Short mmCIF file of N, CA and C in Angstrom, two decimals:
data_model
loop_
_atom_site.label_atom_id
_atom_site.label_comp_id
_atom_site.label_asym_id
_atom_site.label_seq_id
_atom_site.Cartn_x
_atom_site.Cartn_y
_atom_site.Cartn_z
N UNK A 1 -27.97 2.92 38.48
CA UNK A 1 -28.00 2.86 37.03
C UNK A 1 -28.82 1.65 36.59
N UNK A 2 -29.50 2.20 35.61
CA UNK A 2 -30.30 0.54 34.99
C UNK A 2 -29.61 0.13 34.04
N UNK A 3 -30.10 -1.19 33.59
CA UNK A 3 -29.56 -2.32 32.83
C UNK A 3 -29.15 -1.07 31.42
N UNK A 4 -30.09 -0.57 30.97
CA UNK A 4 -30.14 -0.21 29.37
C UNK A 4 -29.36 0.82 29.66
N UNK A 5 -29.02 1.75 30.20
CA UNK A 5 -27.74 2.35 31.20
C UNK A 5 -25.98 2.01 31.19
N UNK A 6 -26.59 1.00 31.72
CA UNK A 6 -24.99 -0.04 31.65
C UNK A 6 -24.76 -0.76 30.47
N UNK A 7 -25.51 -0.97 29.66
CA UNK A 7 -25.47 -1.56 28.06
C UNK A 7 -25.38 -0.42 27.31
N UNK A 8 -25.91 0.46 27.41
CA UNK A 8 -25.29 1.66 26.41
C UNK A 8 -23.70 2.31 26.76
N UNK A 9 -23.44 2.10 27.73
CA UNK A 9 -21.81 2.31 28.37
C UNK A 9 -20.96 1.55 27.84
N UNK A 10 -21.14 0.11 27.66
CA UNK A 10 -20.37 -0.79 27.73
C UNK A 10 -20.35 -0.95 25.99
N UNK A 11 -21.70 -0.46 25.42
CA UNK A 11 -21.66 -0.23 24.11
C UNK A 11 -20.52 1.02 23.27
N UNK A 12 -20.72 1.80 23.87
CA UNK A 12 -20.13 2.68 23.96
C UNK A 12 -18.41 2.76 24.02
N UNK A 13 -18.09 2.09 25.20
CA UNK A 13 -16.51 2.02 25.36
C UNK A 13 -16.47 0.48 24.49
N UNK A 14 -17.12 -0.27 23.97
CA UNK A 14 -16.50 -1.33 23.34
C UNK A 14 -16.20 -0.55 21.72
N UNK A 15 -17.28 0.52 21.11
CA UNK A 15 -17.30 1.08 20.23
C UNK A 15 -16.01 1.65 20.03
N UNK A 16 -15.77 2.82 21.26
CA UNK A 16 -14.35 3.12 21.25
C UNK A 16 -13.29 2.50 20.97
N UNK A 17 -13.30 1.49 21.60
CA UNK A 17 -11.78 0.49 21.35
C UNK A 17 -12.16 -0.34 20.34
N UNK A 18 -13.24 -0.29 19.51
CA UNK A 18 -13.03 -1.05 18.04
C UNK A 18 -12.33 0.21 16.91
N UNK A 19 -12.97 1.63 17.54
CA UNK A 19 -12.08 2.36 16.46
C UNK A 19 -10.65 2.63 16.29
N UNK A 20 -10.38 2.61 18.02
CA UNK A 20 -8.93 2.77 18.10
C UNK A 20 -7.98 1.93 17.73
N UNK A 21 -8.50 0.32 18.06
CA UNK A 21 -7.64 -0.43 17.44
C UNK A 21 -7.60 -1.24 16.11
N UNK A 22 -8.88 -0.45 15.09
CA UNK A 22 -9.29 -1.10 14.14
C UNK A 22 -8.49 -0.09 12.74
N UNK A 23 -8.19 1.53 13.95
CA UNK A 23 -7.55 2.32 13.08
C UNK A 23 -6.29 2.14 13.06
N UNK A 24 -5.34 1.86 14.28
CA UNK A 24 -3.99 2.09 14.30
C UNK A 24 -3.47 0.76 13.47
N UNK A 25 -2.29 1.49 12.84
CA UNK A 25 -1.55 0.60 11.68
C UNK A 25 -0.18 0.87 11.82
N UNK A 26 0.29 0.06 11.39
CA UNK A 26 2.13 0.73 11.00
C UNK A 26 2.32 0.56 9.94
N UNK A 27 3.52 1.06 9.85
CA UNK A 27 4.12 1.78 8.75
C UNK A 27 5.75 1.04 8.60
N UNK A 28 5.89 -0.06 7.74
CA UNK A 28 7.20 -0.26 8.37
C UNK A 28 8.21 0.67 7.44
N UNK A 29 9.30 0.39 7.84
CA UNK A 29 10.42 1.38 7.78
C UNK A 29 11.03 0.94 6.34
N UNK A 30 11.20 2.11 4.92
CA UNK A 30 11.51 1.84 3.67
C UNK A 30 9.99 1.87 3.22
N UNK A 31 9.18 2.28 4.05
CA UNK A 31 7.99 2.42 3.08
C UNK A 31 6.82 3.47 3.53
N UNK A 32 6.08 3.92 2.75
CA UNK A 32 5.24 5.15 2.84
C UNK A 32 3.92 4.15 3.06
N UNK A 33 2.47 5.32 3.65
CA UNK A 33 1.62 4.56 3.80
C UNK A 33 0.50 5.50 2.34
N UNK A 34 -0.07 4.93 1.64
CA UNK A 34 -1.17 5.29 0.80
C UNK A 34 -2.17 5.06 1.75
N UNK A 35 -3.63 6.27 1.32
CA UNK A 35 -4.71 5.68 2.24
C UNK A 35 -6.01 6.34 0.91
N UNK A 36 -6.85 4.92 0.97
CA UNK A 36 -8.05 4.92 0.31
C UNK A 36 -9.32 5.53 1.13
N UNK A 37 -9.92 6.58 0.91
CA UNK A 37 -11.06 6.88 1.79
C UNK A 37 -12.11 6.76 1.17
N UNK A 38 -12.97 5.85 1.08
CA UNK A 38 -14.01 6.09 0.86
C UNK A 38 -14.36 5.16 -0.89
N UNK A 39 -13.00 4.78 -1.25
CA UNK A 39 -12.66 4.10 -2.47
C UNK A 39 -11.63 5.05 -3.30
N UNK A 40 -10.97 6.66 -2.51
CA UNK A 40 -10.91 7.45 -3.46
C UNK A 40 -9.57 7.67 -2.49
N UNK A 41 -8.33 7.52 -3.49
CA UNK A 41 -7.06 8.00 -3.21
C UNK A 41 -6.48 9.10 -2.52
N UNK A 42 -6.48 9.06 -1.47
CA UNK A 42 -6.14 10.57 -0.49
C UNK A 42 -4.55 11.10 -1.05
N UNK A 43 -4.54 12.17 -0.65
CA UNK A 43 -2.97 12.77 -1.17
C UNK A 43 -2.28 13.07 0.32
N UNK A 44 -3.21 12.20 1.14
CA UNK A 44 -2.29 12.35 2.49
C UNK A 44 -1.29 10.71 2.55
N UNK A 45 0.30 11.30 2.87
CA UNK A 45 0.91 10.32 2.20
C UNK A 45 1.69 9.78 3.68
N UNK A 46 1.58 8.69 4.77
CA UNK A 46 2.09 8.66 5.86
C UNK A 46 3.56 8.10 6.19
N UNK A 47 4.11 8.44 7.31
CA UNK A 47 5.76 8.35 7.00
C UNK A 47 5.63 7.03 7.74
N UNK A 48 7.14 5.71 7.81
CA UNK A 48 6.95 4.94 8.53
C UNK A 48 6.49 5.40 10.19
N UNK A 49 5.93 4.41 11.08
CA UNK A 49 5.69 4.53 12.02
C UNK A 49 4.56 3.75 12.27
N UNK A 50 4.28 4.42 13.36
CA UNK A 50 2.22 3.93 13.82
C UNK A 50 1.54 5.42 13.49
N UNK A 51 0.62 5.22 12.70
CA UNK A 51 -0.62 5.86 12.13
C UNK A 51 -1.71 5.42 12.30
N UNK A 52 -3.10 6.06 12.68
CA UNK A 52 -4.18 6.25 12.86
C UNK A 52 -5.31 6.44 11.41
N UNK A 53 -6.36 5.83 11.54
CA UNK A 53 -7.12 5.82 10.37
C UNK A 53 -8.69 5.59 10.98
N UNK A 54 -9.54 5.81 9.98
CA UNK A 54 -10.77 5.67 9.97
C UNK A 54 -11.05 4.39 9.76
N UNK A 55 -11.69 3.44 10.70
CA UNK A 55 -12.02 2.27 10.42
C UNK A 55 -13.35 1.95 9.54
N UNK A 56 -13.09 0.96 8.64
CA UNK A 56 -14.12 0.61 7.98
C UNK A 56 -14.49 1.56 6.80
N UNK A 57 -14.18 2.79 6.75
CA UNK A 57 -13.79 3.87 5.59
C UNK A 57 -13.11 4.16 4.77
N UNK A 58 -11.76 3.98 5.63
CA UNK A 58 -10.33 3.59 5.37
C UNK A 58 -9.98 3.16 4.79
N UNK A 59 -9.10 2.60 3.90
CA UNK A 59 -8.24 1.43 4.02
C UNK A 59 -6.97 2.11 3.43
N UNK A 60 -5.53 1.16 3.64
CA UNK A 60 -4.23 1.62 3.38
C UNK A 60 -3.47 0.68 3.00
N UNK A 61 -2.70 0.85 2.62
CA UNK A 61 -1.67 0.60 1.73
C UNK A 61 0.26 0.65 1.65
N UNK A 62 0.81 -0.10 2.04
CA UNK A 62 2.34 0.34 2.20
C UNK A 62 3.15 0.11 0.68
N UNK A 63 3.11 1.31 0.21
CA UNK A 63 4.23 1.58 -0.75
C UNK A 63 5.87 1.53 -0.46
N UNK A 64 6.68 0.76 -1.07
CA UNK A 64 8.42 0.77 -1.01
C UNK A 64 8.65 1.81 -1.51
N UNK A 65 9.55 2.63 -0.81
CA UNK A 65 10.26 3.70 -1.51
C UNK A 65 11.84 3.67 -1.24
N UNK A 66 12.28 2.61 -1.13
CA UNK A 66 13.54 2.44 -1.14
C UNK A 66 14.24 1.24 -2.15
N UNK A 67 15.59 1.15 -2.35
CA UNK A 67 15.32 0.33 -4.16
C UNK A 67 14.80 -1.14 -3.94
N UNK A 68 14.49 -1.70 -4.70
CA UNK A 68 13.76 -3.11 -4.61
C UNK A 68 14.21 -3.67 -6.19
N UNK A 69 14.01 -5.11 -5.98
CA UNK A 69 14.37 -5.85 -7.08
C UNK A 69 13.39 -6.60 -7.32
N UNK A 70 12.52 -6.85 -8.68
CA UNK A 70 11.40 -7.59 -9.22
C UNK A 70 11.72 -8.35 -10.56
N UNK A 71 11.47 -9.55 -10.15
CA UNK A 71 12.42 -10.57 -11.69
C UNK A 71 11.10 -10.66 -12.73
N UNK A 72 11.42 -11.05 -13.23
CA UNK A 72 9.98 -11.89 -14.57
C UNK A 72 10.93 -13.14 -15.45
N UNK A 73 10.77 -13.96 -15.16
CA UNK A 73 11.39 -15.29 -15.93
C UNK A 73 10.73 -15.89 -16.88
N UNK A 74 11.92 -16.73 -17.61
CA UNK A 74 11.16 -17.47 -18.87
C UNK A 74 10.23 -16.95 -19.76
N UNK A 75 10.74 -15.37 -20.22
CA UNK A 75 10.64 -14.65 -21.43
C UNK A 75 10.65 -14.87 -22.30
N UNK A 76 9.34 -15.73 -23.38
CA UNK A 76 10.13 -15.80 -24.67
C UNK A 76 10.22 -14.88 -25.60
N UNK A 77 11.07 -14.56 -26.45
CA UNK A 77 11.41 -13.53 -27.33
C UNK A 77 11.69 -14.26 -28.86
N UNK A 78 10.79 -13.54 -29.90
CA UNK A 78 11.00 -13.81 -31.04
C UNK A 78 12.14 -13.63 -31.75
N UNK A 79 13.04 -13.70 -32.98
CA UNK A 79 13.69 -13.21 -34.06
C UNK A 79 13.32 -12.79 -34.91
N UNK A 80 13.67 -12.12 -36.05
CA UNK A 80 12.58 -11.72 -37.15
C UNK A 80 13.12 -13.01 -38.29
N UNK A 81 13.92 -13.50 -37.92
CA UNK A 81 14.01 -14.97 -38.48
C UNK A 81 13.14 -16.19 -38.35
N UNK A 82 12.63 -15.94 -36.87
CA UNK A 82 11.52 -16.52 -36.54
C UNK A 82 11.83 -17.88 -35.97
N UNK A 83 12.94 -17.44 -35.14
CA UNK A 83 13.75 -18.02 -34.55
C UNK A 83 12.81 -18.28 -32.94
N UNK A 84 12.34 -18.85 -32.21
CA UNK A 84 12.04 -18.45 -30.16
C UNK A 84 12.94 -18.83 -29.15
N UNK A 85 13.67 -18.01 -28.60
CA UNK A 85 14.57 -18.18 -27.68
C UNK A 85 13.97 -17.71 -26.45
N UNK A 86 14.35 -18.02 -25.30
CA UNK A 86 13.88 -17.89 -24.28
C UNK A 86 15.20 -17.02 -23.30
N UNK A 87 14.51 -15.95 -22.46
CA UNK A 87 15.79 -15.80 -21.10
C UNK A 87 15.17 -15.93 -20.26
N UNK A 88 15.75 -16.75 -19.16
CA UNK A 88 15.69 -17.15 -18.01
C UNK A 88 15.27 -16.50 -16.94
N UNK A 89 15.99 -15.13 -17.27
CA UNK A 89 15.27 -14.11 -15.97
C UNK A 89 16.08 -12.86 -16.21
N UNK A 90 15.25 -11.58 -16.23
CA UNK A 90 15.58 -10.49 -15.96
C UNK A 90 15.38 -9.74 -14.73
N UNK A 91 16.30 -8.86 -14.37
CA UNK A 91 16.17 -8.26 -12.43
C UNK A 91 15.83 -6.65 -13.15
N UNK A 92 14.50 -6.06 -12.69
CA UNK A 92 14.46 -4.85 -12.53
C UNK A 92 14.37 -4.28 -11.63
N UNK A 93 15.28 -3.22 -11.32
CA UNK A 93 15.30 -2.76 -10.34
C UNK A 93 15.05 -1.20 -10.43
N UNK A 94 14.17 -0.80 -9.24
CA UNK A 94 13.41 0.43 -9.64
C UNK A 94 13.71 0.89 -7.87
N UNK A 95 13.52 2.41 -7.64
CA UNK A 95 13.54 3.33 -6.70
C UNK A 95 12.31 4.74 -6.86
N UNK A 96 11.32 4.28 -5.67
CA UNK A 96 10.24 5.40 -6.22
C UNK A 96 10.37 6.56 -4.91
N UNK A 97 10.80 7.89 -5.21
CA UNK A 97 10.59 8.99 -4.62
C UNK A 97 9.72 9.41 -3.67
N UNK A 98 9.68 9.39 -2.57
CA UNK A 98 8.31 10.06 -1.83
C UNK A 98 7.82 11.13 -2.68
N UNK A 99 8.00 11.90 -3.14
CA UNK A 99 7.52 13.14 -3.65
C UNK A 99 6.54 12.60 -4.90
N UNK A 100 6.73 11.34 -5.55
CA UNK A 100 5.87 11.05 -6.49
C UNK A 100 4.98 9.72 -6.18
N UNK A 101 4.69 9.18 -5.02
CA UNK A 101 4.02 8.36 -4.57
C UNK A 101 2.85 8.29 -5.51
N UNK A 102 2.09 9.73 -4.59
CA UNK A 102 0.79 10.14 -5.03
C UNK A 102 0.32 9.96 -6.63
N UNK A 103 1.25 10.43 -6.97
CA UNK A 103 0.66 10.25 -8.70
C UNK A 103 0.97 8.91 -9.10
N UNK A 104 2.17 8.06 -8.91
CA UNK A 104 1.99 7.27 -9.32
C UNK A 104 0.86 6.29 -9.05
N UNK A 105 0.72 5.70 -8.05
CA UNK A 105 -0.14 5.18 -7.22
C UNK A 105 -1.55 5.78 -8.27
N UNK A 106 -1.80 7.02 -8.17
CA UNK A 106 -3.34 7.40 -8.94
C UNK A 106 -2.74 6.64 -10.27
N UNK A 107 -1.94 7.02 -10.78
CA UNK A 107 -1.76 6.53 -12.40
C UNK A 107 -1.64 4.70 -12.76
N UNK A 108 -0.62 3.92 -11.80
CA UNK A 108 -0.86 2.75 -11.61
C UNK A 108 -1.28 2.16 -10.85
N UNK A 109 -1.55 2.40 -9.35
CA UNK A 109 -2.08 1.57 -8.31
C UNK A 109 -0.88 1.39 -7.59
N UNK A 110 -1.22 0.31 -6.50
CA UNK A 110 -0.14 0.53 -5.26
C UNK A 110 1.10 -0.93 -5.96
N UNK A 111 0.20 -1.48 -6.85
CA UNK A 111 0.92 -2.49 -7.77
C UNK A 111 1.71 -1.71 -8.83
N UNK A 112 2.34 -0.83 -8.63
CA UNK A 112 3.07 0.15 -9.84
C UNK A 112 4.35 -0.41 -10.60
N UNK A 113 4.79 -1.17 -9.81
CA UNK A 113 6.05 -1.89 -10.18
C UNK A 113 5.67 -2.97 -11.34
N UNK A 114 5.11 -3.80 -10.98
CA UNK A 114 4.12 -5.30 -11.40
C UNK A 114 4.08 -4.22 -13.14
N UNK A 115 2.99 -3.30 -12.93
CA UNK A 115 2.06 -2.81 -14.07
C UNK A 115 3.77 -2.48 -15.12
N UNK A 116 4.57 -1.88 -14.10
CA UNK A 116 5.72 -1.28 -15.53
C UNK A 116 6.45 -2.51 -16.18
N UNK A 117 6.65 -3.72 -15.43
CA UNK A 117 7.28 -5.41 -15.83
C UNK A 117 5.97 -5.61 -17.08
#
């Protein structure tokens, strides 16, 4: 074998193992995976685990779908007296469905929680 032989091989299997390990991801557990292809929201929606992806095409995203708690503090709130009182902190707590990932995610982003606070 010649040199340009053995450099296209070695090109080759290094190529391989940049896709394989540039694709595999996990998925941790209480959460779904979103995946961007191309800049454009796929409706393929992945369960926890290890999942496979297109490198460099790709990209993904782990959505919570189990309940979670998100505060926002030091609210100030008017009176119509014109009074400003302040609260300290409110807890919202939200639970998003696998079945509606997809749309939400298209409608707010993978920040869906953030956008409804």
């Amino acid at each position: 074998m010649s040199v340009i032989t053995n450099g296209l091989i070695f090109l080759g299997i290094l190529f391989v193992i940049t896709i394989i390990t540039g694709g595999l991801h996990k998925i941790d557990e209480g959460h779904v995976g979103v995946y961007y292809i191309g800049g454009v929201l796929s409706k393929t929606i992945a369960e926890p685990g290890y999942n496979v992806l297109i490198p460099f095409i790709t990209t993904h995203y782990q959505v919570q779908v189990t309940v979670q708690t998100d505060q926002v503090t030091n609210i100030p709130c008017g009176t119509s007296g014109g009074v400003l009182i302040y609260f300290d902190k409110v807890e919202v707590v939200n639970r998003l469905k696998k079945e509606y990932v997809y749309e939400t995610v298209k409608n707010y982003t993978v920040d869906y929680d953030k956008t409804w606070i």
